[in-house]
PDB file of C-alpha atoms in Angstrom:
ATOM      1  CA  MET G   1      71.316  58.594  73.548  1.00  0.00           C
ATOM      2  CA  ASN G   2      70.795  54.862  73.464  1.00  0.00           C
ATOM      3  CA  LEU G   3      71.181  53.512  76.997  1.00  0.00           C
ATOM      4  CA  ALA G   4      70.348  49.989  75.842  1.00  0.00           C
ATOM      5  CA  PHE G   5      73.713  49.825  74.055  1.00  0.00           C
ATOM      6  CA  ILE G   6      75.527  50.733  77.267  1.00  0.00           C
ATOM      7  CA  LEU G   7      73.526  48.238  79.318  1.00  0.00           C
ATOM      8  CA  ASN G   8      74.105  45.448  76.779  1.00  0.00           C
ATOM      9  CA  ASN G   9      77.841  46.070  76.787  1.00  0.00           C
ATOM     10  CA  ALA G  10      78.244  46.809  80.500  1.00  0.00           C
ATOM     11  CA  PRO G  11      80.363  43.693  81.189  1.00  0.00           C
ATOM     12  CA  LEU G  12      82.817  44.635  78.424  1.00  0.00           C
ATOM     13  CA  LEU G  13      82.944  48.225  79.636  1.00  0.00           C
ATOM     14  CA  MET G  14      83.653  47.027  83.179  1.00  0.00           C
ATOM     15  CA  GLU G  15      86.492  44.797  81.932  1.00  0.00           C
ATOM     16  CA  GLY G  16      87.932  47.777  80.068  1.00  0.00           C
ATOM     17  CA  ALA G  17      87.642  49.963  83.144  1.00  0.00           C
ATOM     18  CA  ALA G  18      89.377  47.310  85.255  1.00  0.00           C
ATOM     19  CA  MET G  19      92.215  47.115  82.711  1.00  0.00           C
ATOM     20  CA  THR G  20      92.545  50.916  82.691  1.00  0.00           C
ATOM     21  CA  VAL G  21      92.784  50.944  86.487  1.00  0.00           C
ATOM     22  CA  ALA G  22      95.335  48.095  86.454  1.00  0.00           C
ATOM     23  CA  LEU G  23      97.485  49.904  83.876  1.00  0.00           C
ATOM     24  CA  ALA G  24      97.289  53.167  85.819  1.00  0.00           C
ATOM     25  CA  ILE G  25      98.143  51.563  89.168  1.00  0.00           C
ATOM     26  CA  GLY G  26     101.058  49.596  87.713  1.00  0.00           C
ATOM     27  CA  ALA G  27     102.479  52.617  85.915  1.00  0.00           C
ATOM     28  CA  THR G  28     101.972  54.872  88.943  1.00  0.00           C
ATOM     29  CA  LEU G  29     103.788  52.489  91.274  1.00  0.00           C
ATOM     30  CA  GLY G  30     106.619  51.970  88.803  1.00  0.00           C
ATOM     31  CA  ALA G  31     106.963  55.673  88.063  1.00  0.00           C
ATOM     32  CA  THR G  32     106.853  56.648  91.735  1.00  0.00           C
ATOM     33  CA  LEU G  33     109.708  54.285  92.581  1.00  0.00           C
ATOM     34  CA  GLY G  34     111.613  55.030  89.376  1.00  0.00           C
ATOM     35  CA  GLY G  35     111.249  58.747  89.999  1.00  0.00           C
ATOM     36  CA  GLY G  36     113.089  58.357  93.289  1.00  0.00           C
ATOM     37  CA  VAL G  37     115.981  56.659  91.486  1.00  0.00           C
ATOM     38  CA  VAL G  38     116.010  59.347  88.802  1.00  0.00           C
ATOM     39  CA  ALA G  39     116.033  62.126  91.416  1.00  0.00           C
ATOM     40  CA  PHE G  40     118.903  60.414  93.234  1.00  0.00           C
ATOM     41  CA  LEU G  41     120.885  60.128  90.000  1.00  0.00           C
ATOM     42  CA  ARG G  42     120.204  63.732  89.003  1.00  0.00           C
ATOM     43  CA  MET G  43     121.273  65.056  92.426  1.00  0.00           C
ATOM     44  CA  SER G  44     124.321  62.814  92.800  1.00  0.00           C
ATOM     45  CA  ARG G  45     127.708  64.311  93.602  1.00  0.00           C
ATOM     46  CA  HIS G  46     129.296  61.964  91.063  1.00  0.00           C
ATOM     47  CA  ALA G  47     129.283  63.348  87.536  1.00  0.00           C
ATOM     48  CA  PRO G  48     128.814  59.983  85.734  1.00  0.00           C
ATOM     49  CA  LEU G  49     125.659  59.285  87.750  1.00  0.00           C
ATOM     50  CA  ARG G  50     124.343  62.784  87.010  1.00  0.00           C
ATOM     51  CA  TYR G  51     125.023  62.243  83.299  1.00  0.00           C
ATOM     52  CA  VAL G  52     123.153  58.925  83.335  1.00  0.00           C
ATOM     53  CA  GLY G  53     120.206  60.546  85.117  1.00  0.00           C
ATOM     54  CA  THR G  54     120.169  63.536  82.788  1.00  0.00           C
ATOM     55  CA  GLY G  55     120.426  61.315  79.712  1.00  0.00           C
ATOM     56  CA  PHE G  56     117.556  59.146  80.925  1.00  0.00           C
ATOM     57  CA  VAL G  57     115.364  62.180  81.602  1.00  0.00           C
ATOM     58  CA  GLU G  58     116.114  63.733  78.221  1.00  0.00           C
ATOM     59  CA  ILE G  59     115.468  60.530  76.280  1.00  0.00           C
ATOM     60  CA  MET G  60     112.275  59.606  78.132  1.00  0.00           C
ATOM     61  CA  ARG G  61     110.782  63.098  78.100  1.00  0.00           C
ATOM     62  CA  ASN G  62     111.621  63.768  74.454  1.00  0.00           C
ATOM     63  CA  THR G  63     110.220  60.621  72.874  1.00  0.00           C
ATOM     64  CA  PRO G  64     106.485  60.009  72.582  1.00  0.00           C
ATOM     65  CA  ILE G  65     104.923  57.320  74.762  1.00  0.00           C
ATOM     66  CA  LEU G  66     103.656  55.575  71.614  1.00  0.00           C
ATOM     67  CA  VAL G  67     107.210  55.177  70.311  1.00  0.00           C
ATOM     68  CA  GLN G  68     108.362  53.826  73.671  1.00  0.00           C
ATOM     69  CA  ILE G  69     105.533  51.281  73.772  1.00  0.00           C
ATOM     70  CA  PHE G  70     106.287  50.172  70.210  1.00  0.00           C
ATOM     71  CA  VAL G  71     110.004  49.796  70.963  1.00  0.00           C
ATOM     72  CA  LEU G  72     109.278  47.629  74.000  1.00  0.00           C
ATOM     73  CA  TYR G  73     106.530  45.553  72.398  1.00  0.00           C
ATOM     74  CA  PHE G  74     107.778  45.185  68.814  1.00  0.00           C
ATOM     75  CA  GLY G  75     111.498  45.995  69.112  1.00  0.00           C
ATOM     76  CA  LEU G  76     112.627  43.927  72.081  1.00  0.00           C
ATOM     77  CA  PRO G  77     111.411  40.591  70.636  1.00  0.00           C
ATOM     78  CA  THR G  78     113.986  41.017  67.848  1.00  0.00           C
ATOM     79  CA  LEU G  79     116.593  40.909  70.639  1.00  0.00           C
ATOM     80  CA  GLY G  80     115.001  37.837  72.201  1.00  0.00           C
ATOM     81  CA  VAL G  81     113.141  39.647  74.994  1.00  0.00           C
ATOM     82  CA  HIS G  82     109.438  38.825  74.915  1.00  0.00           C
ATOM     83  CA  MET G  83     106.821  40.353  77.186  1.00  0.00           C
ATOM     84  CA  SER G  84     103.072  40.668  77.127  1.00  0.00           C
ATOM     85  CA  ALA G  85     101.289  43.709  75.774  1.00  0.00           C
ATOM     86  CA  PHE G  86     100.178  44.650  79.294  1.00  0.00           C
ATOM     87  CA  THR G  87     103.721  44.414  80.659  1.00  0.00           C
ATOM     88  CA  SER G  88     105.104  46.433  77.748  1.00  0.00           C
ATOM     89  CA  ALA G  89     102.522  49.161  78.280  1.00  0.00           C
ATOM     90  CA  VAL G  90     103.087  49.356  82.042  1.00  0.00           C
ATOM     91  CA  LEU G  91     106.868  49.373  81.612  1.00  0.00           C
ATOM     92  CA  ALA G  92     106.795  52.081  78.932  1.00  0.00           C
ATOM     93  CA  MET G  93     104.474  54.298  80.981  1.00  0.00           C
ATOM     94  CA  SER G  94     106.533  53.675  84.123  1.00  0.00           C
ATOM     95  CA  LEU G  95     109.787  54.599  82.409  1.00  0.00           C
ATOM     96  CA  GLN G  96     108.462  57.738  80.779  1.00  0.00           C
ATOM     97  CA  ASN G  97     106.667  58.990  83.860  1.00  0.00           C
ATOM     98  CA  SER G  98     109.567  58.170  86.177  1.00  0.00           C
ATOM     99  CA  ALA G  99     111.539  60.802  84.264  1.00  0.00           C
ATOM    100  CA  TYR G 100     108.823  63.384  84.938  1.00  0.00           C
ATOM    101  CA  ILE G 101     108.300  62.332  88.553  1.00  0.00           C
ATOM    102  CA  GLY G 102     112.058  62.291  89.156  1.00  0.00           C
ATOM    103  CA  GLU G 103     112.216  65.897  88.044  1.00  0.00           C
ATOM    104  CA  ILE G 104     109.291  66.737  90.320  1.00  0.00           C
ATOM    105  CA  TYR G 105     111.086  65.151  93.281  1.00  0.00           C
ATOM    106  CA  ARG G 106     114.356  66.876  92.407  1.00  0.00           C
ATOM    107  CA  ALA G 107     112.678  70.259  92.046  1.00  0.00           C
ATOM    108  CA  GLY G 108     110.943  69.817  95.409  1.00  0.00           C
ATOM    109  CA  LEU G 109     114.207  69.051  97.189  1.00  0.00           C
ATOM    110  CA  VAL G 110     116.127  71.815  95.425  1.00  0.00           C
ATOM    111  CA  SER G 111     113.419  74.322  96.365  1.00  0.00           C
ATOM    112  CA  ILE G 112     114.192  73.895 100.070  1.00  0.00           C
ATOM    113  CA  HIS G 113     116.650  76.565 101.139  1.00  0.00           C
ATOM    114  CA  PRO G 114     120.141  75.144 101.865  1.00  0.00           C
ATOM    115  CA  ARG G 115     120.115  76.813 105.280  1.00  0.00           C
ATOM    116  CA  GLN G 116     117.422  74.360 106.379  1.00  0.00           C
ATOM    117  CA  ARG G 117     119.921  71.523 105.966  1.00  0.00           C
ATOM    118  CA  GLU G 118     122.694  73.556 107.557  1.00  0.00           C
ATOM    119  CA  ALA G 119     120.501  74.327 110.569  1.00  0.00           C
ATOM    120  CA  ALA G 120     119.599  70.660 111.000  1.00  0.00           C
ATOM    121  CA  LEU G 121     123.251  69.654 110.846  1.00  0.00           C
ATOM    122  CA  ALA G 122     124.159  72.429 113.299  1.00  0.00           C
ATOM    123  CA  LEU G 123     121.635  70.943 115.731  1.00  0.00           C
ATOM    124  CA  GLY G 124     123.571  67.687 115.625  1.00  0.00           C
ATOM    125  CA  MET G 125     121.409  65.722 113.188  1.00  0.00           C
ATOM    126  CA  MET G 126     123.069  63.234 110.903  1.00  0.00           C
ATOM    127  CA  PRO G 127     122.593  64.007 107.177  1.00  0.00           C
ATOM    128  CA  GLY G 128     120.120  61.140 106.707  1.00  0.00           C
ATOM    129  CA  MET G 129     118.055  62.250 109.680  1.00  0.00           C
ATOM    130  CA  ALA G 130     118.091  65.866 108.487  1.00  0.00           C
ATOM    131  CA  LEU G 131     116.799  64.696 105.111  1.00  0.00           C
ATOM    132  CA  ARG G 132     114.089  62.498 106.641  1.00  0.00           C
ATOM    133  CA  VAL G 133     112.916  64.844 109.425  1.00  0.00           C
ATOM    134  CA  ILE G 134     113.499  68.351 108.057  1.00  0.00           C
ATOM    135  CA  LEU G 135     113.873  68.390 104.279  1.00  0.00           C
ATOM    136  CA  LEU G 136     111.521  65.685 102.985  1.00  0.00           C
ATOM    137  CA  PRO G 137     108.408  66.888 104.863  1.00  0.00           C
ATOM    138  CA  GLN G 138     108.884  70.378 103.433  1.00  0.00           C
ATOM    139  CA  ALA G 139     109.557  69.033  99.955  1.00  0.00           C
ATOM    140  CA  LEU G 140     106.539  66.719 100.141  1.00  0.00           C
ATOM    141  CA  ARG G 141     104.216  69.690 100.582  1.00  0.00           C
ATOM    142  CA  ARG G 142     105.658  71.272  97.470  1.00  0.00           C
ATOM    143  CA  VAL G 143     105.575  68.198  95.232  1.00  0.00           C
ATOM    144  CA  LEU G 144     102.064  66.916  95.983  1.00  0.00           C
ATOM    145  CA  PRO G 145     100.213  69.170  93.485  1.00  0.00           C
ATOM    146  CA  PRO G 146     102.473  68.354  90.515  1.00  0.00           C
ATOM    147  CA  LEU G 147     102.448  64.661  91.489  1.00  0.00           C
ATOM    148  CA  GLY G 148      98.657  64.713  91.402  1.00  0.00           C
ATOM    149  CA  ASN G 149      98.796  66.214  87.918  1.00  0.00           C
ATOM    150  CA  GLN G 150     101.269  63.551  86.784  1.00  0.00           C
ATOM    151  CA  PHE G 151      99.067  60.752  88.113  1.00  0.00           C
ATOM    152  CA  ILE G 152      96.161  62.166  86.089  1.00  0.00           C
ATOM    153  CA  ILE G 153      98.392  62.201  83.005  1.00  0.00           C
ATOM    154  CA  ILE G 154      99.219  58.531  83.629  1.00  0.00           C
ATOM    155  CA  ILE G 155      95.515  57.680  83.643  1.00  0.00           C
ATOM    156  CA  LYS G 156      95.061  59.560  80.365  1.00  0.00           C
ATOM    157  CA  ASP G 157      98.109  57.828  78.827  1.00  0.00           C
ATOM    158  CA  THR G 158      96.599  54.392  79.372  1.00  0.00           C
ATOM    159  CA  SER G 159      94.587  54.909  76.173  1.00  0.00           C
ATOM    160  CA  VAL G 160      97.780  54.520  74.135  1.00  0.00           C
ATOM    161  CA  ALA G 161      98.040  50.892  75.314  1.00  0.00           C
ATOM    162  CA  SER G 162      95.166  50.029  72.994  1.00  0.00           C
ATOM    163  CA  THR G 163      97.596  50.362  70.048  1.00  0.00           C
ATOM    164  CA  ILE G 164      99.238  47.096  71.105  1.00  0.00           C
ATOM    165  CA  ALA G 165      95.928  45.305  71.747  1.00  0.00           C
ATOM    166  CA  VAL G 166      95.516  45.965  75.461  1.00  0.00           C
ATOM    167  CA  ALA G 167      91.741  46.087  75.744  1.00  0.00           C
ATOM    168  CA  GLU G 168      91.201  49.039  78.044  1.00  0.00           C
ATOM    169  CA  LEU G 169      88.494  51.641  78.385  1.00  0.00           C
TER     170      LEU G 169
END
């Protein structure tokens, strides 16, 4: 192994590592927030909202991240929407992973027995308070392991950004 090569290129490797971290943080923040919206849509009482959420999840989970990045980076400029390669990569990874994270959130909330909510309401809690104090803490314990896995997947997916000239590690 030639360590001289690594030492000579250390500044470039550090720039690539910084770009990888920036992509991962941007996509993680976007996907975490987007996942909340997706979970809300999927659990809505209104059928049109559920259909929109389900359609989004199906489209985002069933198309490869490479196709999504290409559509945003090469396809949107034909419609007059221009964005940088970095922004396209972060947006594509955020959208795809928000579908996965939304399903993780939804599964965590659905896994809590309905009697937990009923008991909180019987104690006089308002629905929002019951969600915040009783249901979400229990769901959080259940969703942390799959969220950790999804965040690792986001870090691995940053390598696809190199296809649109984002110089990352």
